[in-house]
PDB file of C-alpha atoms in Angstrom:
ATOM      1  CA  MET K   1      -9.212  18.787 -19.692  1.00  0.00           C
ATOM      2  CA  THR K   2      -8.400  16.567 -16.605  1.00  0.00           C
ATOM      3  CA  PRO K   3     -10.541  16.437 -14.121  1.00  0.00           C
ATOM      4  CA  GLU K   4     -10.054  18.383 -10.652  1.00  0.00           C
ATOM      5  CA  LEU K   5      -7.755  16.824  -8.601  1.00  0.00           C
ATOM      6  CA  TYR K   6      -8.422  18.612  -5.515  1.00  0.00           C
ATOM      7  CA  PRO K   7     -10.911  18.371  -2.771  1.00  0.00           C
ATOM      8  CA  LYS K   8     -12.495  21.176  -2.179  1.00  0.00           C
ATOM      9  CA  ASN K   9     -11.105  22.593   1.112  1.00  0.00           C
ATOM     10  CA  GLN K  10      -7.918  22.426  -0.239  1.00  0.00           C
ATOM     11  CA  ASP K  11      -5.403  25.348  -1.870  1.00  0.00           C
ATOM     12  CA  LYS K  12      -5.469  24.658  -5.289  1.00  0.00           C
ATOM     13  CA  GLY K  13      -3.673  27.710  -5.676  1.00  0.00           C
ATOM     14  CA  SER K  14      -0.513  26.330  -3.938  1.00  0.00           C
ATOM     15  CA  PHE K  15       1.437  24.262  -6.623  1.00  0.00           C
ATOM     16  CA  PHE K  16       3.616  23.181  -3.542  1.00  0.00           C
ATOM     17  CA  PHE K  17       0.825  21.543  -1.566  1.00  0.00           C
ATOM     18  CA  THR K  18       1.116  17.917  -0.838  1.00  0.00           C
ATOM     19  CA  LYS K  19      -1.046  16.631   1.734  1.00  0.00           C
ATOM     20  CA  LYS K  20       1.361  14.915   3.923  1.00  0.00           C
ATOM     21  CA  SER K  21      -1.088  12.961   6.665  1.00  0.00           C
ATOM     22  CA  ILE K  22      -4.224  10.599   6.920  1.00  0.00           C
ATOM     23  CA  ASN K  23      -6.939  11.092   8.842  1.00  0.00           C
ATOM     24  CA  CYS K  24      -7.966   7.610   9.951  1.00  0.00           C
ATOM     25  CA  ARG K  25     -11.009   7.538  11.640  1.00  0.00           C
ATOM     26  CA  GLY K  26      -9.498   9.581  14.138  1.00  0.00           C
ATOM     27  CA  LYS K  27      -5.658   7.851  14.429  1.00  0.00           C
ATOM     28  CA  ILE K  28      -3.476  10.312  11.747  1.00  0.00           C
ATOM     29  CA  LEU K  29      -1.215   8.713   9.725  1.00  0.00           C
ATOM     30  CA  ASP K  30       2.010  10.743   9.387  1.00  0.00           C
ATOM     31  CA  LEU K  31       3.622  10.745   6.043  1.00  0.00           C
ATOM     32  CA  SER K  32       6.049  13.326   6.636  1.00  0.00           C
ATOM     33  CA  ASP K  33       8.494  10.691   6.196  1.00  0.00           C
ATOM     34  CA  PRO K  34       7.778   7.567   4.063  1.00  0.00           C
ATOM     35  CA  ALA K  35       5.689   4.759   5.967  1.00  0.00           C
ATOM     36  CA  ILE K  36       5.983   0.990   5.025  1.00  0.00           C
ATOM     37  CA  MET K  37       2.850  -1.251   4.862  1.00  0.00           C
ATOM     38  CA  GLY K  38       3.142  -4.776   5.637  1.00  0.00           C
ATOM     39  CA  VAL K  39       1.476  -7.537   3.778  1.00  0.00           C
ATOM     40  CA  ILE K  40      -0.487 -10.683   5.637  1.00  0.00           C
ATOM     41  CA  ASN K  41      -2.186 -12.569   2.872  1.00  0.00           C
ATOM     42  CA  ILE K  42      -4.793 -15.073   4.375  1.00  0.00           C
ATOM     43  CA  THR K  43      -5.347 -16.636   0.980  1.00  0.00           C
ATOM     44  CA  PRO K  44      -3.823 -20.523  -0.028  1.00  0.00           C
ATOM     45  CA  ASP K  45      -2.621 -19.119  -3.192  1.00  0.00           C
ATOM     46  CA  SER K  46      -0.377 -15.830  -2.488  1.00  0.00           C
ATOM     47  CA  PHE K  47       1.943 -15.392  -5.578  1.00  0.00           C
ATOM     48  CA  PHE K  48       5.199 -15.104  -3.006  1.00  0.00           C
ATOM     49  CA  SER K  49       4.816 -18.112  -1.095  1.00  0.00           C
ATOM     50  CA  HIS K  50       6.352 -17.192   1.942  1.00  0.00           C
ATOM     51  CA  SER K  51       3.867 -14.556   2.613  1.00  0.00           C
ATOM     52  CA  ARG K  52       1.174 -16.810   2.912  1.00  0.00           C
ATOM     53  CA  THR K  53      -0.090 -16.706   7.031  1.00  0.00           C
ATOM     54  CA  PRO K  54      -2.658 -19.909   7.441  1.00  0.00           C
ATOM     55  CA  SER K  55      -4.093 -18.858  10.575  1.00  0.00           C
ATOM     56  CA  THR K  56      -4.723 -16.159  13.401  1.00  0.00           C
ATOM     57  CA  GLU K  57      -1.878 -16.949  15.741  1.00  0.00           C
ATOM     58  CA  ALA K  58       0.570 -16.734  12.483  1.00  0.00           C
ATOM     59  CA  ALA K  59      -0.947 -13.924  11.131  1.00  0.00           C
ATOM     60  CA  ILE K  60      -0.604 -12.022  15.033  1.00  0.00           C
ATOM     61  CA  ALA K  61       2.836 -13.137  15.335  1.00  0.00           C
ATOM     62  CA  ARG K  62       3.684 -11.612  11.317  1.00  0.00           C
ATOM     63  CA  ALA K  63       1.807  -8.907  11.962  1.00  0.00           C
ATOM     64  CA  GLY K  64       3.964  -7.984  15.956  1.00  0.00           C
ATOM     65  CA  GLN K  65       7.268  -9.068  13.853  1.00  0.00           C
ATOM     66  CA  PHE K  66       6.405  -6.432  11.010  1.00  0.00           C
ATOM     67  CA  ILE K  67       5.557  -3.773  13.536  1.00  0.00           C
ATOM     68  CA  ASP K  68       8.728  -4.235  15.392  1.00  0.00           C
ATOM     69  CA  GLU K  69      10.809  -3.942  12.083  1.00  0.00           C
ATOM     70  CA  GLY K  70       9.331  -0.559  11.661  1.00  0.00           C
ATOM     71  CA  ALA K  71       5.881  -0.690   9.475  1.00  0.00           C
ATOM     72  CA  LYS K  72       2.929   1.543  10.396  1.00  0.00           C
ATOM     73  CA  ILE K  73       0.555  -0.134   8.684  1.00  0.00           C
ATOM     74  CA  ILE K  74      -0.858  -3.777   8.601  1.00  0.00           C
ATOM     75  CA  ASP K  75      -2.328  -4.543   4.992  1.00  0.00           C
ATOM     76  CA  ILE K  76      -4.677  -8.022   5.379  1.00  0.00           C
ATOM     77  CA  GLY K  77      -5.758  -9.378   2.074  1.00  0.00           C
ATOM     78  CA  ALA K  78      -8.289 -12.386   2.178  1.00  0.00           C
ATOM     79  CA  VAL K  79      -8.370 -12.950  -1.903  1.00  0.00           C
ATOM     80  CA  SER K  80      -5.962 -13.615  -4.052  1.00  0.00           C
ATOM     81  CA  THR K  81      -5.096 -11.012  -6.788  1.00  0.00           C
ATOM     82  CA  ARG K  82      -2.271 -12.826  -8.781  1.00  0.00           C
ATOM     83  CA  PRO K  83      -2.764 -13.191 -12.364  1.00  0.00           C
ATOM     84  CA  GLY K  84      -5.453 -15.656 -13.352  1.00  0.00           C
ATOM     85  CA  ALA K  85      -7.066 -15.666  -9.736  1.00  0.00           C
ATOM     86  CA  LYS K  86     -10.664 -16.173  -9.614  1.00  0.00           C
ATOM     87  CA  ASP K  87     -12.441 -14.246  -6.961  1.00  0.00           C
ATOM     88  CA  ILE K  88     -14.241 -15.920  -4.167  1.00  0.00           C
ATOM     89  CA  SER K  89     -17.707 -14.986  -1.981  1.00  0.00           C
ATOM     90  CA  TYR K  90     -18.248 -12.332  -0.401  1.00  0.00           C
ATOM     91  CA  GLU K  91     -19.090 -14.776   2.747  1.00  0.00           C
ATOM     92  CA  GLN K  92     -15.817 -16.234   2.588  1.00  0.00           C
ATOM     93  CA  GLU K  93     -13.854 -13.201   2.332  1.00  0.00           C
ATOM     94  CA  VAL K  94     -15.654 -11.905   5.660  1.00  0.00           C
ATOM     95  CA  LYS K  95     -15.003 -15.811   7.594  1.00  0.00           C
ATOM     96  CA  ARG K  96     -11.304 -15.153   6.550  1.00  0.00           C
ATOM     97  CA  LEU K  97     -11.172 -11.823   7.363  1.00  0.00           C
ATOM     98  CA  ALA K  98     -13.313 -11.399  10.417  1.00  0.00           C
ATOM     99  CA  PRO K  99     -11.148 -13.479  13.136  1.00  0.00           C
ATOM    100  CA  ILE K 100      -7.093 -11.631  11.857  1.00  0.00           C
ATOM    101  CA  ILE K 101      -8.695  -7.927  12.067  1.00  0.00           C
ATOM    102  CA  LYS K 102     -10.241  -8.621  15.504  1.00  0.00           C
ATOM    103  CA  ALA K 103      -7.048 -10.405  17.168  1.00  0.00           C
ATOM    104  CA  ILE K 104      -4.842  -7.717  15.584  1.00  0.00           C
ATOM    105  CA  ARG K 105      -6.623  -5.326  16.623  1.00  0.00           C
ATOM    106  CA  GLU K 106      -7.092  -6.496  20.065  1.00  0.00           C
ATOM    107  CA  HIS K 107      -2.934  -7.700  20.389  1.00  0.00           C
ATOM    108  CA  PHE K 108      -1.545  -4.213  18.384  1.00  0.00           C
ATOM    109  CA  PRO K 109      -4.334  -1.400  19.345  1.00  0.00           C
ATOM    110  CA  ASP K 110      -2.697   1.348  18.067  1.00  0.00           C
ATOM    111  CA  VAL K 111      -1.438  -0.094  14.676  1.00  0.00           C
ATOM    112  CA  ILE K 112      -3.109   1.426  10.872  1.00  0.00           C
ATOM    113  CA  ILE K 113      -5.037  -1.346   9.379  1.00  0.00           C
ATOM    114  CA  SER K 114      -5.768  -1.375   5.977  1.00  0.00           C
ATOM    115  CA  ILE K 115      -7.841  -4.393   4.299  1.00  0.00           C
ATOM    116  CA  ASP K 116      -7.457  -5.314   0.744  1.00  0.00           C
ATOM    117  CA  THR K 117     -10.622  -5.539  -0.691  1.00  0.00           C
ATOM    118  CA  SER K 118     -13.053  -4.660  -3.534  1.00  0.00           C
ATOM    119  CA  CYS K 119     -16.530  -5.620  -2.344  1.00  0.00           C
ATOM    120  CA  ALA K 120     -18.413  -3.056  -0.329  1.00  0.00           C
ATOM    121  CA  LYS K 121     -20.551  -5.197   1.695  1.00  0.00           C
ATOM    122  CA  THR K 122     -17.339  -6.463   3.055  1.00  0.00           C
ATOM    123  CA  VAL K 123     -16.558  -3.138   3.994  1.00  0.00           C
ATOM    124  CA  ASP K 124     -19.737  -2.673   5.637  1.00  0.00           C
ATOM    125  CA  LYS K 125     -19.582  -5.761   7.597  1.00  0.00           C
ATOM    126  CA  LEU K 126     -16.174  -4.969   8.938  1.00  0.00           C
ATOM    127  CA  SER K 127     -16.301  -2.219   9.573  1.00  0.00           C
ATOM    128  CA  SER K 128     -16.732  -1.978  13.624  1.00  0.00           C
ATOM    129  CA  LEU K 129     -13.712  -4.279  14.051  1.00  0.00           C
ATOM    130  CA  GLY K 130     -11.348  -1.610  13.902  1.00  0.00           C
ATOM    131  CA  ILE K 131     -10.241  -1.537  10.388  1.00  0.00           C
ATOM    132  CA  ASP K 132      -8.482   2.318   9.343  1.00  0.00           C
ATOM    133  CA  ILE K 133      -8.103   2.173   5.829  1.00  0.00           C
ATOM    134  CA  ILE K 134      -9.662   0.187   2.827  1.00  0.00           C
ATOM    135  CA  ASN K 135      -7.075  -0.116  -0.160  1.00  0.00           C
ATOM    136  CA  ASP K 136      -8.903  -1.412  -3.441  1.00  0.00           C
ATOM    137  CA  ILE K 137      -7.186  -2.889  -6.307  1.00  0.00           C
ATOM    138  CA  SER K 138      -9.844  -2.352  -8.744  1.00  0.00           C
ATOM    139  CA  GLY K 139     -10.031   1.924  -7.882  1.00  0.00           C
ATOM    140  CA  GLY K 140     -14.346   1.295  -7.289  1.00  0.00           C
ATOM    141  CA  ASN K 141     -14.734  -0.713 -10.922  1.00  0.00           C
ATOM    142  CA  ALA K 142     -15.414  -4.052  -9.281  1.00  0.00           C
ATOM    143  CA  ASP K 143     -18.217  -2.440  -6.994  1.00  0.00           C
ATOM    144  CA  LYS K 144     -20.747   0.387  -8.331  1.00  0.00           C
ATOM    145  CA  ASN K 145     -21.279   0.666  -4.267  1.00  0.00           C
ATOM    146  CA  MET K 146     -17.477   0.958  -3.317  1.00  0.00           C
ATOM    147  CA  TYR K 147     -17.347   4.650  -2.570  1.00  0.00           C
ATOM    148  CA  ASP K 148     -20.744   5.135  -0.612  1.00  0.00           C
ATOM    149  CA  ALA K 149     -19.283   2.289   1.201  1.00  0.00           C
ATOM    150  CA  ILE K 150     -16.091   4.273   1.925  1.00  0.00           C
ATOM    151  CA  ALA K 151     -17.865   7.706   2.015  1.00  0.00           C
ATOM    152  CA  ASP K 152     -21.076   6.314   4.801  1.00  0.00           C
ATOM    153  CA  ASN K 153     -18.027   4.496   6.772  1.00  0.00           C
ATOM    154  CA  ASN K 154     -15.967   7.307   6.492  1.00  0.00           C
ATOM    155  CA  PHE K 155     -12.396   4.966   5.546  1.00  0.00           C
ATOM    156  CA  PRO K 156      -9.315   6.759   3.877  1.00  0.00           C
ATOM    157  CA  TYR K 157      -9.560   4.994   0.612  1.00  0.00           C
ATOM    158  CA  ILE K 158      -6.402   3.637  -1.755  1.00  0.00           C
ATOM    159  CA  LEU K 159      -7.405   3.772  -5.431  1.00  0.00           C
ATOM    160  CA  MET K 160      -5.406   1.794  -7.078  1.00  0.00           C
ATOM    161  CA  HIS K 161      -5.746   2.068 -11.070  1.00  0.00           C
ATOM    162  CA  MET K 162      -5.902  -1.810 -12.533  1.00  0.00           C
ATOM    163  CA  GLN K 163      -7.189  -2.727 -16.487  1.00  0.00           C
ATOM    164  CA  GLY K 164      -9.435  -5.852 -16.126  1.00  0.00           C
ATOM    165  CA  THR K 165      -9.521  -8.122 -13.562  1.00  0.00           C
ATOM    166  CA  PRO K 166      -7.233 -10.370 -11.693  1.00  0.00           C
ATOM    167  CA  ALA K 167      -8.457 -13.548 -13.805  1.00  0.00           C
ATOM    168  CA  ASP K 168      -7.589 -11.246 -17.244  1.00  0.00           C
ATOM    169  CA  MET K 169      -5.487  -8.413 -16.359  1.00  0.00           C
ATOM    170  CA  GLN K 170      -2.619  -9.834 -18.207  1.00  0.00           C
ATOM    171  CA  ILE K 171      -4.154 -11.376 -20.821  1.00  0.00           C
ATOM    172  CA  ASN K 172      -3.455  -8.781 -23.010  1.00  0.00           C
ATOM    173  CA  PRO K 173      -2.672  -5.188 -21.700  1.00  0.00           C
ATOM    174  CA  ASN K 174      -2.767  -2.510 -23.602  1.00  0.00           C
ATOM    175  CA  TYR K 175      -2.884   2.094 -23.507  1.00  0.00           C
ATOM    176  CA  ASP K 176      -2.232   4.479 -25.935  1.00  0.00           C
ATOM    177  CA  ASN K 177      -0.025   6.078 -23.605  1.00  0.00           C
ATOM    178  CA  VAL K 178       0.460   4.049 -20.251  1.00  0.00           C
ATOM    179  CA  VAL K 179       1.289   7.340 -18.084  1.00  0.00           C
ATOM    180  CA  HIS K 180      -1.548   9.534 -19.823  1.00  0.00           C
ATOM    181  CA  ASP K 181      -4.169   6.729 -19.534  1.00  0.00           C
ATOM    182  CA  VAL K 182      -3.720   5.655 -15.767  1.00  0.00           C
ATOM    183  CA  ILE K 183      -3.212   9.789 -14.676  1.00  0.00           C
ATOM    184  CA  GLN K 184      -6.704   9.749 -16.629  1.00  0.00           C
ATOM    185  CA  SER K 185      -8.277   7.182 -15.052  1.00  0.00           C
ATOM    186  CA  ILE K 186      -6.954   8.227 -11.389  1.00  0.00           C
ATOM    187  CA  ALA K 187      -8.331  11.902 -11.771  1.00  0.00           C
ATOM    188  CA  LYS K 188     -11.705  11.135 -12.671  1.00  0.00           C
ATOM    189  CA  ARG K 189     -12.033   8.512 -10.139  1.00  0.00           C
ATOM    190  CA  THR K 190     -10.364  10.749  -7.763  1.00  0.00           C
ATOM    191  CA  GLU K 191     -13.184  13.650  -8.571  1.00  0.00           C
ATOM    192  CA  LEU K 192     -16.057  11.104  -7.904  1.00  0.00           C
ATOM    193  CA  LEU K 193     -14.479  10.450  -4.577  1.00  0.00           C
ATOM    194  CA  TYR K 194     -14.129  13.730  -3.872  1.00  0.00           C
ATOM    195  CA  THR K 195     -18.064  14.588  -4.885  1.00  0.00           C
ATOM    196  CA  LYS K 196     -19.275  11.971  -2.410  1.00  0.00           C
ATOM    197  CA  GLY K 197     -17.191  13.136   0.149  1.00  0.00           C
ATOM    198  CA  VAL K 198     -14.009  11.529   0.566  1.00  0.00           C
ATOM    199  CA  ASN K 199     -11.119  13.466   1.338  1.00  0.00           C
ATOM    200  CA  ASP K 200      -8.587  11.123   2.524  1.00  0.00           C
ATOM    201  CA  ILE K 201      -6.861   9.078  -1.085  1.00  0.00           C
ATOM    202  CA  ILE K 202      -3.794   7.555  -1.597  1.00  0.00           C
ATOM    203  CA  ILE K 203      -3.336   6.556  -4.852  1.00  0.00           C
ATOM    204  CA  ASP K 204      -1.448   3.837  -6.171  1.00  0.00           C
ATOM    205  CA  PRO K 205      -0.773   3.316 -10.071  1.00  0.00           C
ATOM    206  CA  GLY K 206      -1.463  -0.554 -10.119  1.00  0.00           C
ATOM    207  CA  PHE K 207       2.148  -1.819 -10.641  1.00  0.00           C
ATOM    208  CA  GLY K 208       1.746  -5.126 -12.270  1.00  0.00           C
ATOM    209  CA  PHE K 209      -2.125  -5.196 -12.614  1.00  0.00           C
ATOM    210  CA  GLY K 210      -2.691  -5.172 -16.097  1.00  0.00           C
ATOM    211  CA  LYS K 211       0.564  -3.728 -17.567  1.00  0.00           C
ATOM    212  CA  THR K 212       3.355  -5.490 -19.380  1.00  0.00           C
ATOM    213  CA  ILE K 213       6.937  -4.890 -17.871  1.00  0.00           C
ATOM    214  CA  ASP K 214       7.498  -2.200 -19.825  1.00  0.00           C
ATOM    215  CA  HIS K 215       4.196  -0.466 -19.023  1.00  0.00           C
ATOM    216  CA  ASN K 216       5.317  -0.941 -15.322  1.00  0.00           C
ATOM    217  CA  TYR K 217       8.810   0.333 -15.911  1.00  0.00           C
ATOM    218  CA  THR K 218       7.459   3.459 -17.997  1.00  0.00           C
ATOM    219  CA  LEU K 219       5.107   4.232 -15.223  1.00  0.00           C
ATOM    220  CA  LEU K 220       7.896   4.028 -12.472  1.00  0.00           C
ATOM    221  CA  ASN K 221       9.729   6.734 -14.515  1.00  0.00           C
ATOM    222  CA  HIS K 222       6.828   8.726 -14.024  1.00  0.00           C
ATOM    223  CA  LEU K 223       6.191   8.569 -10.612  1.00  0.00           C
ATOM    224  CA  ASP K 224       7.380  12.020  -9.918  1.00  0.00           C
ATOM    225  CA  LEU K 225       4.196  13.079 -12.257  1.00  0.00           C
ATOM    226  CA  PHE K 226       1.711  11.173 -10.131  1.00  0.00           C
ATOM    227  CA  VAL K 227       3.361  13.813  -6.874  1.00  0.00           C
ATOM    228  CA  LYS K 228       2.910  16.852  -9.018  1.00  0.00           C
ATOM    229  CA  LEU K 229      -0.546  16.568 -10.535  1.00  0.00           C
ATOM    230  CA  PHE K 230      -2.122  14.987  -7.677  1.00  0.00           C
ATOM    231  CA  LYS K 231      -0.766  16.386  -4.781  1.00  0.00           C
ATOM    232  CA  LEU K 232      -1.703  12.617  -2.767  1.00  0.00           C
ATOM    233  CA  PRO K 233       0.071  10.640  -0.988  1.00  0.00           C
ATOM    234  CA  LEU K 234       1.149   8.082  -3.445  1.00  0.00           C
ATOM    235  CA  LEU K 235       2.110   4.059  -2.840  1.00  0.00           C
ATOM    236  CA  ALA K 236       3.943   1.605  -4.551  1.00  0.00           C
ATOM    237  CA  GLY K 237       3.599  -2.031  -4.613  1.00  0.00           C
ATOM    238  CA  PHE K 238       6.540  -3.556  -6.355  1.00  0.00           C
ATOM    239  CA  SER K 239       7.780  -6.110  -3.778  1.00  0.00           C
ATOM    240  CA  ARG K 240       8.707  -9.931  -5.318  1.00  0.00           C
ATOM    241  CA  LYS K 241       6.508  -8.898  -8.409  1.00  0.00           C
ATOM    242  CA  ARG K 242       7.050 -10.407 -12.114  1.00  0.00           C
ATOM    243  CA  MET K 243       8.361  -7.012 -13.156  1.00  0.00           C
ATOM    244  CA  LEU K 244      10.977  -7.959 -11.491  1.00  0.00           C
ATOM    245  CA  TYR K 245      12.185 -11.375 -11.635  1.00  0.00           C
ATOM    246  CA  ASN K 246      10.931 -11.686 -15.484  1.00  0.00           C
ATOM    247  CA  VAL K 247      13.596  -9.068 -16.174  1.00  0.00           C
ATOM    248  CA  THR K 248      16.430 -10.958 -13.683  1.00  0.00           C
ATOM    249  CA  GLY K 249      15.857 -14.430 -14.412  1.00  0.00           C
ATOM    250  CA  ARG K 250      14.902 -15.242 -10.962  1.00  0.00           C
ATOM    251  CA  THR K 251      12.012 -16.381  -8.659  1.00  0.00           C
ATOM    252  CA  PRO K 252       9.929 -14.218  -6.122  1.00  0.00           C
ATOM    253  CA  GLU K 253      11.889 -15.761  -3.307  1.00  0.00           C
ATOM    254  CA  GLU K 254      15.003 -14.451  -5.108  1.00  0.00           C
ATOM    255  CA  SER K 255      13.845 -11.365  -5.665  1.00  0.00           C
ATOM    256  CA  LEU K 256      14.542  -9.206  -2.824  1.00  0.00           C
ATOM    257  CA  PRO K 257      17.579  -7.053  -3.924  1.00  0.00           C
ATOM    258  CA  ALA K 258      15.796  -6.363  -7.110  1.00  0.00           C
ATOM    259  CA  THR K 259      13.074  -5.258  -4.673  1.00  0.00           C
ATOM    260  CA  ALA K 260      15.036  -3.134  -2.500  1.00  0.00           C
ATOM    261  CA  ALA K 261      16.507  -1.171  -5.691  1.00  0.00           C
ATOM    262  CA  LEU K 262      12.952  -0.468  -7.195  1.00  0.00           C
ATOM    263  CA  HIS K 263      11.916   1.028  -3.417  1.00  0.00           C
ATOM    264  CA  LEU K 264      15.023   3.708  -3.371  1.00  0.00           C
ATOM    265  CA  MET K 265      14.086   4.266  -6.603  1.00  0.00           C
ATOM    266  CA  ALA K 266      10.618   4.486  -5.953  1.00  0.00           C
ATOM    267  CA  LEU K 267      11.385   7.075  -2.793  1.00  0.00           C
ATOM    268  CA  THR K 268      13.305   9.595  -4.758  1.00  0.00           C
ATOM    269  CA  LYS K 269      10.494   9.859  -7.122  1.00  0.00           C
ATOM    270  CA  GLY K 270       8.160  10.941  -4.016  1.00  0.00           C
ATOM    271  CA  VAL K 271       6.295   7.861  -2.671  1.00  0.00           C
ATOM    272  CA  ASN K 272       4.836   7.847   0.491  1.00  0.00           C
ATOM    273  CA  ILE K 273       4.272   4.578   1.390  1.00  0.00           C
ATOM    274  CA  LEU K 274       5.768   1.177   0.350  1.00  0.00           C
ATOM    275  CA  ARG K 275       3.661  -1.973   0.308  1.00  0.00           C
ATOM    276  CA  VAL K 276       6.182  -4.986   1.179  1.00  0.00           C
ATOM    277  CA  HIS K 277       6.714  -8.565   2.197  1.00  0.00           C
ATOM    278  CA  ASP K 278       9.762  -7.929   3.844  1.00  0.00           C
ATOM    279  CA  VAL K 279       9.450  -4.790   6.428  1.00  0.00           C
ATOM    280  CA  ALA K 280      12.572  -4.876   8.310  1.00  0.00           C
ATOM    281  CA  ASP K 281      14.813  -4.263   4.568  1.00  0.00           C
ATOM    282  CA  ALA K 282      12.236  -1.583   3.190  1.00  0.00           C
ATOM    283  CA  PHE K 283      12.614   0.240   6.708  1.00  0.00           C
ATOM    284  CA  ASP K 284      16.429  -0.009   6.046  1.00  0.00           C
ATOM    285  CA  ILE K 285      15.843   1.651   2.415  1.00  0.00           C
ATOM    286  CA  VAL K 286      14.141   4.529   4.125  1.00  0.00           C
ATOM    287  CA  LYS K 287      17.007   4.760   6.326  1.00  0.00           C
ATOM    288  CA  ILE K 288      19.619   5.273   3.344  1.00  0.00           C
ATOM    289  CA  PHE K 289      16.981   7.340   1.382  1.00  0.00           C
ATOM    290  CA  LYS K 290      16.389  10.115   4.112  1.00  0.00           C
ATOM    291  CA  LYS K 291      20.669   9.953   4.933  1.00  0.00           C
ATOM    292  CA  LEU K 292      20.404  10.594   0.995  1.00  0.00           C
ATOM    293  CA  GLU K 293      17.910  13.458   1.466  1.00  0.00           C
ATOM    294  CA  GLU K 294      19.650  15.150   4.215  1.00  0.00           C
ATOM    295  CA  ASN K 295      22.688  15.448   2.873  1.00  0.00           C
ATOM    296  CA  ASN K 296      21.473  16.697  -0.486  1.00  0.00           C
ATOM    297  CA  GLY K 297      23.162  19.357  -1.591  1.00  0.00           C
TER     298      GLY K 297
END
């Protein structure tokens, strides 16, 4: 049996109910239209070199650009998660994140800030700096205290699926049935989050995280199933990833057109948030999608 997929206060009798907003500690993130999450990497070794943001000044400038281009969320990451990446200490992660969060919050008080972390101590340490969402690529696997930290600090939580860790996830990804297995994993973890009192959850199938190229495209083709089963906001992150450039024979830097193709397909499958490096281009895709929906039928 699939574990319970709904928080206790949701109407489980309404098949068509899908959560369309997230309460970000008093700020409401409206997802009735698809939202863009702009990525700011403050790591020296992000897989897409143009996304690396080495200074506070550069991070402020990029955040401002993203907001002007239509981003609703700024996602800040201090730990590289590309295949083969090694972890860094909690102290180093906090040292990288703290000044960037403070600066972006000071300059852009209304933007939704997400931090990309799998460490509960980082969540606790930085909770007072103006963070709105926690984006955990490990889905709670990396730190047994993460769900308690989310509940204690009243954060919305992006629950991503990953098989393994960034250091080993692409060595030999294996599933009996990738769609079924990922759904089962997410279902168990959403139920555990609900028991902790966490109701504002966004799910992410984890494209490129412990999946082969074929696994990724199989998941993409079944994204609408995640929407139907979970009735929760759905995030997808394809931007310039290996699943694109290994098929096209290009590089991450040359993969914007392929990224756009998957973004449009994901939106037609019901995705609510696109996590991207190129905000203006993704926002154009959302405009095209909305026009298609407007003229459907």
